[in-house]
Structures are given as C-alpha cells and as structure tokens.
C-alpha positions as a LaTeX table, in Angstrom:
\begin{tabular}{lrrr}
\hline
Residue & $x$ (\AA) & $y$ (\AA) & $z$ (\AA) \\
\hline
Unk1 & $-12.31$ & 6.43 & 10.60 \\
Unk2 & $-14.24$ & 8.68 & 12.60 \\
Unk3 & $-16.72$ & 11.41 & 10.73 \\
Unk4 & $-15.27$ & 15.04 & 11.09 \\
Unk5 & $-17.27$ & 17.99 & 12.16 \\
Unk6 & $-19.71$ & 19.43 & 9.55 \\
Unk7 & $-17.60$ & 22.79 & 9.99 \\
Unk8 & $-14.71$ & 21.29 & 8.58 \\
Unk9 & $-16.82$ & 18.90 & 5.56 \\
Unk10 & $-17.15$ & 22.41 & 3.67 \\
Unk11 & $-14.37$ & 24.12 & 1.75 \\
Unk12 & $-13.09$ & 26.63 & 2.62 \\
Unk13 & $-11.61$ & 25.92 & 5.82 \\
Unk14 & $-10.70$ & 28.91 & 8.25 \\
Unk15 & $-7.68$ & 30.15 & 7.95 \\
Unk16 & $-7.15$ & 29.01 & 12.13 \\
Unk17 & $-8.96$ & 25.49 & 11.56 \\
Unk18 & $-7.24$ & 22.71 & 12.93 \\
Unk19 & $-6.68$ & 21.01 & 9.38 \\
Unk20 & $-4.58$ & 24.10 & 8.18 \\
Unk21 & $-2.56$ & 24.57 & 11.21 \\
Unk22 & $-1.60$ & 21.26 & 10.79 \\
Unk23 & $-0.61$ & 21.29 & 7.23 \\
Unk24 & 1.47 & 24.11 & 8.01 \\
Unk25 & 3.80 & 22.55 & 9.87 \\
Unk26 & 4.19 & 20.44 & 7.72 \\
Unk27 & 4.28 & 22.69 & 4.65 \\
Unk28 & 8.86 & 22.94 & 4.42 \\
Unk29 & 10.02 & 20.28 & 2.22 \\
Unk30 & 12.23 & 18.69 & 4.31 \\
Unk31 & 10.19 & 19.07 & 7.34 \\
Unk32 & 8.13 & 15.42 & 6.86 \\
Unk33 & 11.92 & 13.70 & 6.38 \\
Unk34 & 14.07 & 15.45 & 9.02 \\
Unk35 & 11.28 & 14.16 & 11.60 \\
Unk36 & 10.78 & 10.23 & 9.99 \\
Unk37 & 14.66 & 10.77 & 10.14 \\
Unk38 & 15.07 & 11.38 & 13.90 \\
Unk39 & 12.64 & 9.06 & 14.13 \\
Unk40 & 14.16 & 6.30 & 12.39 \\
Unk41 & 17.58 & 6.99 & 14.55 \\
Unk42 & 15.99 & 6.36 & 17.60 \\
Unk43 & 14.26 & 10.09 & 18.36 \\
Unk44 & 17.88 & 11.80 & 18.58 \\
Unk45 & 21.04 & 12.66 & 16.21 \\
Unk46 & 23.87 & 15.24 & 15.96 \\
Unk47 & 23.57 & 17.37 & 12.99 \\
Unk48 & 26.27 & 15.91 & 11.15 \\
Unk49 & 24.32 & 12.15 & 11.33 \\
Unk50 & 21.10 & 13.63 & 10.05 \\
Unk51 & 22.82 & 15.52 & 7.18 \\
Unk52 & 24.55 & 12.28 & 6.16 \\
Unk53 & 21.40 & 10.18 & 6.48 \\
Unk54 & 19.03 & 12.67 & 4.08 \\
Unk55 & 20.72 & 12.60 & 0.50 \\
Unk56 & 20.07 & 16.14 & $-1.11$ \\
Unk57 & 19.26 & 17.75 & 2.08 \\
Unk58 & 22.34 & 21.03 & 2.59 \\
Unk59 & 23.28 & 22.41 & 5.32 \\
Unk60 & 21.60 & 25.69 & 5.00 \\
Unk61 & 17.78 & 23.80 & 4.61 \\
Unk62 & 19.17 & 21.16 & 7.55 \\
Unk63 & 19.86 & 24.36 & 9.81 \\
Unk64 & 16.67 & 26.07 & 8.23 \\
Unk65 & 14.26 & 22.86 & 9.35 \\
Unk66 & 16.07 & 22.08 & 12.25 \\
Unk67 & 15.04 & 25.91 & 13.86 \\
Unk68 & 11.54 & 25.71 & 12.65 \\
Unk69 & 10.93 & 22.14 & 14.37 \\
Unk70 & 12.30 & 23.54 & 17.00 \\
Unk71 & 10.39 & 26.79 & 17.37 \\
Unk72 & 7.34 & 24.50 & 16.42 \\
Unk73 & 8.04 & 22.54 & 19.25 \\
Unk74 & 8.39 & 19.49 & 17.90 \\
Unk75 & 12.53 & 19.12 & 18.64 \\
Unk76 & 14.76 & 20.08 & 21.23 \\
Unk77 & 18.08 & 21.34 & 20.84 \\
Unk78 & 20.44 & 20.24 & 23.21 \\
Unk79 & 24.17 & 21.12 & 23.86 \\
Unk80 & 27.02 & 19.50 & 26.07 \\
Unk81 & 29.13 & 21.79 & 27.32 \\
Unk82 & 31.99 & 19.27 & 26.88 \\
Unk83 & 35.13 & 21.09 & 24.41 \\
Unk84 & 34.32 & 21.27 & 21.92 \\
Unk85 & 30.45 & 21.88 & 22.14 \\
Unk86 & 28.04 & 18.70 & 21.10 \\
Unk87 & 25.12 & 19.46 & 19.39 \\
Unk88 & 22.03 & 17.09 & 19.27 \\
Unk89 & 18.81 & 17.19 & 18.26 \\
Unk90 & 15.72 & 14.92 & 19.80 \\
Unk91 & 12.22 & 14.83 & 18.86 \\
Unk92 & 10.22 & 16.05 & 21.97 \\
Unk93 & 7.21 & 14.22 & 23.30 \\
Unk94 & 4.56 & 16.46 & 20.92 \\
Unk95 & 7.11 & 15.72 & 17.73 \\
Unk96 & 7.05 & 11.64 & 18.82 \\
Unk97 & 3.01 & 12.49 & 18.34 \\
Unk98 & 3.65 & 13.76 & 14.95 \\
Unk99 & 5.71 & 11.01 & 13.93 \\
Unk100 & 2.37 & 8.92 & 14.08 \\
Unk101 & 0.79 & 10.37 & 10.78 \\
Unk102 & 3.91 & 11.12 & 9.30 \\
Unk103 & 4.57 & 7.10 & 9.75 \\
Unk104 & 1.35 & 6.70 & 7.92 \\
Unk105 & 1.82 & 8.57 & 4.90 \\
Unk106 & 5.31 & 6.88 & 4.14 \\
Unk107 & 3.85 & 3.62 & 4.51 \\
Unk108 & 1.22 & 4.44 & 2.01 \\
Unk109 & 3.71 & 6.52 & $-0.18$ \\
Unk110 & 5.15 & 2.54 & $-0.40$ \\
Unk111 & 2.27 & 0.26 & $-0.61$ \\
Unk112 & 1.02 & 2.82 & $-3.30$ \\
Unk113 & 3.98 & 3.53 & $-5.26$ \\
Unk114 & 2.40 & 2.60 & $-8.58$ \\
Unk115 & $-0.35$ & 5.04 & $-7.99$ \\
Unk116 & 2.43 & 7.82 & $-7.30$ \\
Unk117 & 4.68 & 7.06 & $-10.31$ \\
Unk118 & 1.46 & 7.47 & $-12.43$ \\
Unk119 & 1.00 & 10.59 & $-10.59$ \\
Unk120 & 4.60 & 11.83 & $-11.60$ \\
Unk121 & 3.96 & 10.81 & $-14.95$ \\
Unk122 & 1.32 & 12.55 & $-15.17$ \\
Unk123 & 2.95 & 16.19 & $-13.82$ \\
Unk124 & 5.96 & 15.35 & $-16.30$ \\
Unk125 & 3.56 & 14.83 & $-19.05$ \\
Unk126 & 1.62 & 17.80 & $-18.32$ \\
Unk127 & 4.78 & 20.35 & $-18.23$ \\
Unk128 & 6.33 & 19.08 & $-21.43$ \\
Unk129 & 2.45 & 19.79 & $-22.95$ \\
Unk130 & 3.20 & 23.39 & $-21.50$ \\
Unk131 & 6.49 & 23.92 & $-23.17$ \\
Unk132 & 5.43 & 22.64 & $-26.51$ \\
Unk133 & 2.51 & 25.04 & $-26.63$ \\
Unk134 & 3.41 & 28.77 & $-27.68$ \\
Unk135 & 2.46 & 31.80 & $-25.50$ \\
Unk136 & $-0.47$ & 33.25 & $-26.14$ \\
Unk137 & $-0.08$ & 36.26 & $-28.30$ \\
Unk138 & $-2.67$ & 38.77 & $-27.10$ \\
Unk139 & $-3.72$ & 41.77 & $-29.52$ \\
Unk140 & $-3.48$ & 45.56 & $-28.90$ \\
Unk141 & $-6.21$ & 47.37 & $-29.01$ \\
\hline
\end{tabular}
C-alpha cells in the first residue's frame, strides 16, 4: 500500500482534504448498499427492484439516497418516455469507480466477521453498562 502524504499522517485533517470528502459521500446509511446493490444487478435497476433487493431499506430513504447519488454524481437517472413512464437508475462511470473500495470493505466485513461480532458485542455490552448506571446527581450550590 502506498505511503500517504505527511499532510494527511497528522490528525486533524482539513475540513476539504481528500480523506473527508470522501467519507462524506459515503456518510448516509444506505448509501454504501444502494451502490454494492446496483452493482451487484449489473450497474442498473428500476426503483421497485432495488427496494425489493435491500431488506429494511423504505421508500422515503430509497428516494432520499437515490437523489444524493445522483446529485453526487455517482448515478444517473434515466426515464423512458414509454406510458406509463420507466424509471431506472445506473451507476455512472465515476460511481463504477466507487464501487472498487466499496467492494473491498464488504469483502473484509466477511472474511472478518468474527472480529465485527466482537465489535457488536462490545457496543451492546457497553450500552447496557450505561443503562444500569444512575445519572449523575449533581449538587446545587
């Protein structure tokens, strides 16, 4: 792996570092599986298609993803004008780029997923420690 710049081996990063922008767009929840999911469906589906093939996903955060992917650039929306209308969405050639890392991760989320259950463990045993401990009662002066 190749060394990053010393500007970006210090925390914190600029706000308009490379690094951040990236996370980002990446940063809505469903962002990372709407794009594996187009992916994964050849680089295209109508909306209906990718709702059914995300369980837990609605309507409102499909519609909500789908319109910040594509002002992102990283899907186009197409529509036939054929009655009645045909919506699809396809990942454009700088969203096929993103699909790279994205690819990455998920194969590591899977060759690691003892590491991440510990992980989850962890968080789960960490928030029933927080609601077995009682607030902090602070005095009045």
């Amino acid at each position: 792996m190749p060394e990053l710049p010393a500007a970006y081996r210090t925390a914190p990063f600029d706000e308009h570092c490379a690094p951040r922008r990236l996370l980002r767009l990446f940063n809505g929840k469903w962002t990372t599986m709407v794009l594996h999911t187009l992916h994964l469906l050849g680089g295209s589906s109508r909306p209906g298609h990718l709702l059914r093939s995300i369980p837990d996903l609605s309507k409102k955060m499909m519609t909500q993803t789908l319109r910040e992917l594509e002002q992102a650039g990283l899907i186009a929306r197409t529509v036939q004008q054929i009655m009645p209308p045909v919506v699809e969405y396809s990942l454009t050639e700088m969203g096929q780029k993103f699909i790279e890392p994205i690819e990455m991760l998920y194969h590591w989320g899977i060759e690691h997923a003892d590491l991440l259950d510990r992980v989850t463990a962890a968080q789960h045993a960490a928030k029933a420690a927080m609601k077995d401990q009682p607030e902090s009662i602070t005095e009045e002066c």
